[in-house]
Short mmCIF file of C-alpha atoms in Angstrom, two decimals:
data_model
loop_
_atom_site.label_atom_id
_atom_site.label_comp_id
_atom_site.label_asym_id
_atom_site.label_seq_id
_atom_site.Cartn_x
_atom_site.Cartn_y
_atom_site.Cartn_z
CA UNK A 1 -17.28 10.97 1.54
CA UNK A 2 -19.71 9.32 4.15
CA UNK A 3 -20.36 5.94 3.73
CA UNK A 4 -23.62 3.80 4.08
CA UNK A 5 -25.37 4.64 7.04
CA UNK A 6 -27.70 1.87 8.67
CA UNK A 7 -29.68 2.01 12.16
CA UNK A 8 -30.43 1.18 14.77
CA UNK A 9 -26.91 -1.10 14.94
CA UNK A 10 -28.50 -3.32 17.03
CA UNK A 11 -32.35 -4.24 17.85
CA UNK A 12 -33.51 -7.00 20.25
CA UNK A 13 -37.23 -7.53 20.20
CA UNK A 14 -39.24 -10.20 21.14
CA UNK A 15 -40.66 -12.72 18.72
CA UNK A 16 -43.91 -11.93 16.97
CA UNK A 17 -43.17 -8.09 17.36
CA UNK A 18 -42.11 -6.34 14.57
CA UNK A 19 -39.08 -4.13 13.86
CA UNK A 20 -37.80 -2.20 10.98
CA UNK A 21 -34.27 -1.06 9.66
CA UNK A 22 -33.15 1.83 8.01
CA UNK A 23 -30.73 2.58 5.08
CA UNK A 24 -28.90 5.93 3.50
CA UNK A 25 -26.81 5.01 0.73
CA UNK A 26 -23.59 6.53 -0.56
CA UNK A 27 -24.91 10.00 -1.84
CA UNK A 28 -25.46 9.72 -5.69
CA UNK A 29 -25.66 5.92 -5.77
CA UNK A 30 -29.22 4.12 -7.49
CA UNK A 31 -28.63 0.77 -6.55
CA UNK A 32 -29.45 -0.26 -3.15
CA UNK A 33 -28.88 -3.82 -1.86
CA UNK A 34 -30.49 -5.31 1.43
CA UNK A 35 -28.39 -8.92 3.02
CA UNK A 36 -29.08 -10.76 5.47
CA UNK A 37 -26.34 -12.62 7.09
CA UNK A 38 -26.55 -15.47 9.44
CA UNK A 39 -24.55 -16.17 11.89
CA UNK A 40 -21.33 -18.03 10.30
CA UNK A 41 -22.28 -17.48 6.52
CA UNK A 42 -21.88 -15.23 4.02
CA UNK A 43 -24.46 -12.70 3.27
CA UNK A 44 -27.34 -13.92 1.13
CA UNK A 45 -29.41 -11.18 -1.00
CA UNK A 46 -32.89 -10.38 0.04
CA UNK A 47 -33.68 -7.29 -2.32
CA UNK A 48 -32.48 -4.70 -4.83
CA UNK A 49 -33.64 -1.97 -5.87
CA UNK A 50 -32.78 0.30 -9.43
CA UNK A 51 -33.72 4.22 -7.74
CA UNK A 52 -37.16 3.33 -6.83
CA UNK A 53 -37.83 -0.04 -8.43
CA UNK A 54 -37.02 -3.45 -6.95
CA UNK A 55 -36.13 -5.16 -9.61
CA UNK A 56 -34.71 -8.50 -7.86
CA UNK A 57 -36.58 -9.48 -4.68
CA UNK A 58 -37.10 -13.25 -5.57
CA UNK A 59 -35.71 -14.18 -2.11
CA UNK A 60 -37.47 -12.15 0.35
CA UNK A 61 -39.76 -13.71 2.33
CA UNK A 62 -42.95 -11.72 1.40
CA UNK A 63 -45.59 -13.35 4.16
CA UNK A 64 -43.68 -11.21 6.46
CA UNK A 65 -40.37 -9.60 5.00
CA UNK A 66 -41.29 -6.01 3.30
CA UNK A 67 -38.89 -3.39 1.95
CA UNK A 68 -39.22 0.32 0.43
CA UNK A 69 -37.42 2.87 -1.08
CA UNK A 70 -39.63 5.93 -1.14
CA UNK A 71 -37.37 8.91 -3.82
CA UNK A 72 -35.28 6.78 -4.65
CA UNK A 73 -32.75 7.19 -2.02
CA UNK A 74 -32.91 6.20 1.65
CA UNK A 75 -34.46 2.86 2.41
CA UNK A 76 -36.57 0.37 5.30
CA UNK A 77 -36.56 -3.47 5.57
CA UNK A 78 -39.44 -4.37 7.81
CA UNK A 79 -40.19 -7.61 8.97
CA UNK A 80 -43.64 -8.07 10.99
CA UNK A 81 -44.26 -10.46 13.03
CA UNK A 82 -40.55 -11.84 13.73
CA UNK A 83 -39.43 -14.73 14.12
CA UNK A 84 -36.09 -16.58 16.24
CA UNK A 85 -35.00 -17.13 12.87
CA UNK A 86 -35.06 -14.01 11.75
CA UNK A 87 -32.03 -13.13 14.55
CA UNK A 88 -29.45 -12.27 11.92
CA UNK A 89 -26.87 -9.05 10.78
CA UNK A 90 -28.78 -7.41 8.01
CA UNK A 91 -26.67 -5.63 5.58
CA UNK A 92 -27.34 -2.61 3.43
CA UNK A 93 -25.18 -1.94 0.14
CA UNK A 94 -25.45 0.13 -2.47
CA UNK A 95 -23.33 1.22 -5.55
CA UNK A 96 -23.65 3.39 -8.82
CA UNK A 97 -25.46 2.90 -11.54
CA UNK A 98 -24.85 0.26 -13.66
CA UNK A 99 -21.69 -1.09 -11.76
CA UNK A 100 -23.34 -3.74 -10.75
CA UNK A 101 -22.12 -6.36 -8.19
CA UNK A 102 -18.11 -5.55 -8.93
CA UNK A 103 -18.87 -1.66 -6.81
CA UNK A 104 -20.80 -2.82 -3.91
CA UNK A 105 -20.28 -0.43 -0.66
CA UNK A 106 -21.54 -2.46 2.79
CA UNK A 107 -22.56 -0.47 5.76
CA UNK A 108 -21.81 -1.87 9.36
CA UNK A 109 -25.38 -3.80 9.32
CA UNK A 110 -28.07 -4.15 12.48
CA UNK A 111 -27.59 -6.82 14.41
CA UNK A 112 -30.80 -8.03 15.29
CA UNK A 113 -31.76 -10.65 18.40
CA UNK A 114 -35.57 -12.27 18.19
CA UNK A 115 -36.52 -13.67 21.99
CA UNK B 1 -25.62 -20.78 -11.11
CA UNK B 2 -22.64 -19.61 -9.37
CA UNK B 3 -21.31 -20.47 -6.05
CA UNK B 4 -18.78 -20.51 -3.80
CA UNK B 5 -16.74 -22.97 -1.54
CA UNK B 6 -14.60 -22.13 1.44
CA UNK B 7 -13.32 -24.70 3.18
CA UNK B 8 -13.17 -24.79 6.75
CA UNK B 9 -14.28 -22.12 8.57
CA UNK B 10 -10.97 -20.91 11.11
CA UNK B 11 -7.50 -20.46 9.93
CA UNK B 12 -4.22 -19.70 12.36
CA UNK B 13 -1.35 -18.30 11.45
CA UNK B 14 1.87 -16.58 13.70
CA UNK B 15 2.62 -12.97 12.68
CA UNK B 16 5.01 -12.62 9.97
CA UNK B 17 3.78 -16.08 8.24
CA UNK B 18 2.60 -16.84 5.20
CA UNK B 19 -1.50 -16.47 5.02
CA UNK B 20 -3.64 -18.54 2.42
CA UNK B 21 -7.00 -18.76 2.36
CA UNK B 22 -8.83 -21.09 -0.55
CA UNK B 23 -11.63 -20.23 -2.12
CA UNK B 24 -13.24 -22.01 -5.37
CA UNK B 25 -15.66 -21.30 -7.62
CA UNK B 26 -18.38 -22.84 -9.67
CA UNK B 27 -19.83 -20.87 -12.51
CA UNK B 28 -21.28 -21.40 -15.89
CA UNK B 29 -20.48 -17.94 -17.62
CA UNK B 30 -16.63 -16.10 -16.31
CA UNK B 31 -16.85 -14.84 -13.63
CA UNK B 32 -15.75 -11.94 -11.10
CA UNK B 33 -14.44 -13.12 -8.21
CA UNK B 34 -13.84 -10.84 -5.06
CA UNK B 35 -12.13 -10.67 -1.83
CA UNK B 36 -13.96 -9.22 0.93
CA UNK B 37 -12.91 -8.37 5.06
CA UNK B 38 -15.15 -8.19 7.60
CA UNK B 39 -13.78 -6.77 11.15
CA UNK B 40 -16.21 -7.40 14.36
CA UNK B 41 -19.05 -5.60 14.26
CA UNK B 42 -18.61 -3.47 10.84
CA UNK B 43 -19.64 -4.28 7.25
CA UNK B 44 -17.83 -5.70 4.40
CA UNK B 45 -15.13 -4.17 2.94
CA UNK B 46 -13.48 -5.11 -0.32
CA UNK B 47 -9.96 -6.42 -0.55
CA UNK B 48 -9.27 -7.29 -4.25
CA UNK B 49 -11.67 -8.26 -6.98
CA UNK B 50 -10.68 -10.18 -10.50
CA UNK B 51 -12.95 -9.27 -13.60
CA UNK B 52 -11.15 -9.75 -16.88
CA UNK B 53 -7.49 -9.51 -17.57
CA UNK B 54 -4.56 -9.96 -15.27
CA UNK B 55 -5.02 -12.94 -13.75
CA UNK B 56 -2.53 -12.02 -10.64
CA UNK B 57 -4.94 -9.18 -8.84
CA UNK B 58 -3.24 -6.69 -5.41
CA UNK B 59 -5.68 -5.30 -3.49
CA UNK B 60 -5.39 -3.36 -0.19
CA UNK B 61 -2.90 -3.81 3.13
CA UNK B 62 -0.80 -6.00 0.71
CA UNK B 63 -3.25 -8.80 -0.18
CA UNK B 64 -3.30 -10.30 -3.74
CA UNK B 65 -5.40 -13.63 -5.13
CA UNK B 66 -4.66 -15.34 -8.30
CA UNK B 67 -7.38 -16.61 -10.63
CA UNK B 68 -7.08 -20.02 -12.04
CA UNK B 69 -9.63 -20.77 -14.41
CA UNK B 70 -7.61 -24.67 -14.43
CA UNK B 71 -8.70 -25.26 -11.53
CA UNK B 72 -11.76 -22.90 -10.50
CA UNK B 73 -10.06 -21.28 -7.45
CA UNK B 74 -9.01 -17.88 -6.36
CA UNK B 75 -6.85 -18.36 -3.18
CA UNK B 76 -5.74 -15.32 -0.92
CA UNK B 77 -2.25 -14.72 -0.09
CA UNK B 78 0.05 -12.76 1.84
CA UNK B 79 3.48 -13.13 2.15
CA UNK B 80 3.63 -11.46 6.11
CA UNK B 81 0.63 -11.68 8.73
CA UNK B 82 0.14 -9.12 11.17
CA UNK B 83 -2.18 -9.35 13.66
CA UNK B 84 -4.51 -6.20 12.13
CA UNK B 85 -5.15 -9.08 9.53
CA UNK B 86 -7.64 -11.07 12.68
CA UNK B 87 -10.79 -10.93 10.30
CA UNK B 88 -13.08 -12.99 8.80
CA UNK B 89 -12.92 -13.19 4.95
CA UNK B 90 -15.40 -13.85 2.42
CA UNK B 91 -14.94 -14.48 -1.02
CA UNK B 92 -17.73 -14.10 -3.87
CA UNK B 93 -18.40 -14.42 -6.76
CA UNK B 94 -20.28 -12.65 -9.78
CA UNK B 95 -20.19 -12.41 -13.74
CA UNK B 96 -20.26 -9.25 -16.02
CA UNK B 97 -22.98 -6.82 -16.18
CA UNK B 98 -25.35 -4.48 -13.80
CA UNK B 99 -27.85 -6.95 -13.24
CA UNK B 100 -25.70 -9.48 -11.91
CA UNK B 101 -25.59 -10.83 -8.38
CA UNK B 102 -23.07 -11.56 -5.56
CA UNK B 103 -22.58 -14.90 -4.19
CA UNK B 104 -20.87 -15.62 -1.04
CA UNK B 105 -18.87 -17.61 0.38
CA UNK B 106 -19.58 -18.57 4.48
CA UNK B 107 -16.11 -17.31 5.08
CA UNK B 108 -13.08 -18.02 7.03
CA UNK B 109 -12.16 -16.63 10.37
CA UNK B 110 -8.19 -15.81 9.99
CA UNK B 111 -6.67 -15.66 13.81
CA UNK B 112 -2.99 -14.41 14.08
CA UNK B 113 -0.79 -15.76 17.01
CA UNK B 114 1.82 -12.95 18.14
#
């Protein structure tokens, strides 16, 4: 069974440009998680989504932090214009229905450098 | 609210020694707790996880965590190191049902000395 696929693995832009990264869950799973993880932490949740809906996206930034998940399946996590702060791994998860947060599957994340 | 406290951030250990990480808790409903291991440069891969029951959990390449509700922790042991253990580790926490959320901990690096 293929696991969650993210790209590009890595992305170094410079700041004020934007980028975007991209997300196929595990085939057959609804819920799809984006982290972000900074460098020494643990990751922190930015947005889920329920097959199409996000239904938790209370700590994305939304001036400049957007996210879709058109069919319900693969997904995007855009950020325009960067920022140095944004330089962080960003991690995609997903899991089946209603298993919550005790079935989460990470992929290997993009690691992405602002300048 | 739930969160999670790992103290110190780099652990050492020869191969064949005993490995312990700590991790503690704070949460106002029970909670799941998890182990997770992250290897350079790949995602997060689950160790162990405690829900309900057992309180003595075994999870993968001979890891197991206790959960003491006493005293709000959920350490990581195992008995032998060996250097495929180098990792950093993150434990988390969450509480029952789909719409609930993990919480991380900022992990511990675990280094193994040949």
């Amino acid at each position: 069974e293929a696991g969650v696929v993210q790209s590009p693995r890595y992305k170094i832009i410079e700041k004020k440009q934007p980028v975007a990264f991209w997300c196929n869950p595990i085939s057959g799973h609804n819920t799809l998680y984006w982290y972000r993880q900074n460098l020494g932490q643990g990751p922190e949740l930015l947005i889920r989504y329920e097959n199409e809906e996000a239904v938790d996206d209370s700590q994305l930034p939304k001036d400049r932090f957007s996210a879709e998940r058109l069919k319900g399946v693969d997904s995007t996590l855009k950020i325009q214009p960067a920022e140095l702060g944004d330089s962080a791994v960003y991690l995609c998860a997903s899991s089946p229905i209603a298993a919550g947060a005790y079935e989460q599957y990470f992929g290997p994340g993009t690691r992405l450098t602002v300048t | 609210a739930q969160s999670v406290t790992q103290l110190g951030s780099h652990v050492s250990v020869s191969e064949g020694a005993l490995v312990l990480l700590r991790c503690n808790y704070s949460s106002s409903v029970p909670p799941y707790l998890f182990w997770y291991v992250q290897y350079p440069n790949q995602g997060l891969q689950l160790l162990l996880k405690y829900t309900t029951g057992a309180t003595l959990v075994k999870g993968i390449n001979g890891f197991e965590a206790e959960f003491k509700k006493s005293e709000t922790s959920f350490h990581l042991t195992k008995p032998s190191a060996h250097m495929s253990d180098a990792a950093e580790y993150f434990c988390a926490v969450s509480h029952t049902g789909a719409n609930s959320k993990l919480t991380f901990g900022k992990g511990i690096t675990l280094s193994v000395r040949p």
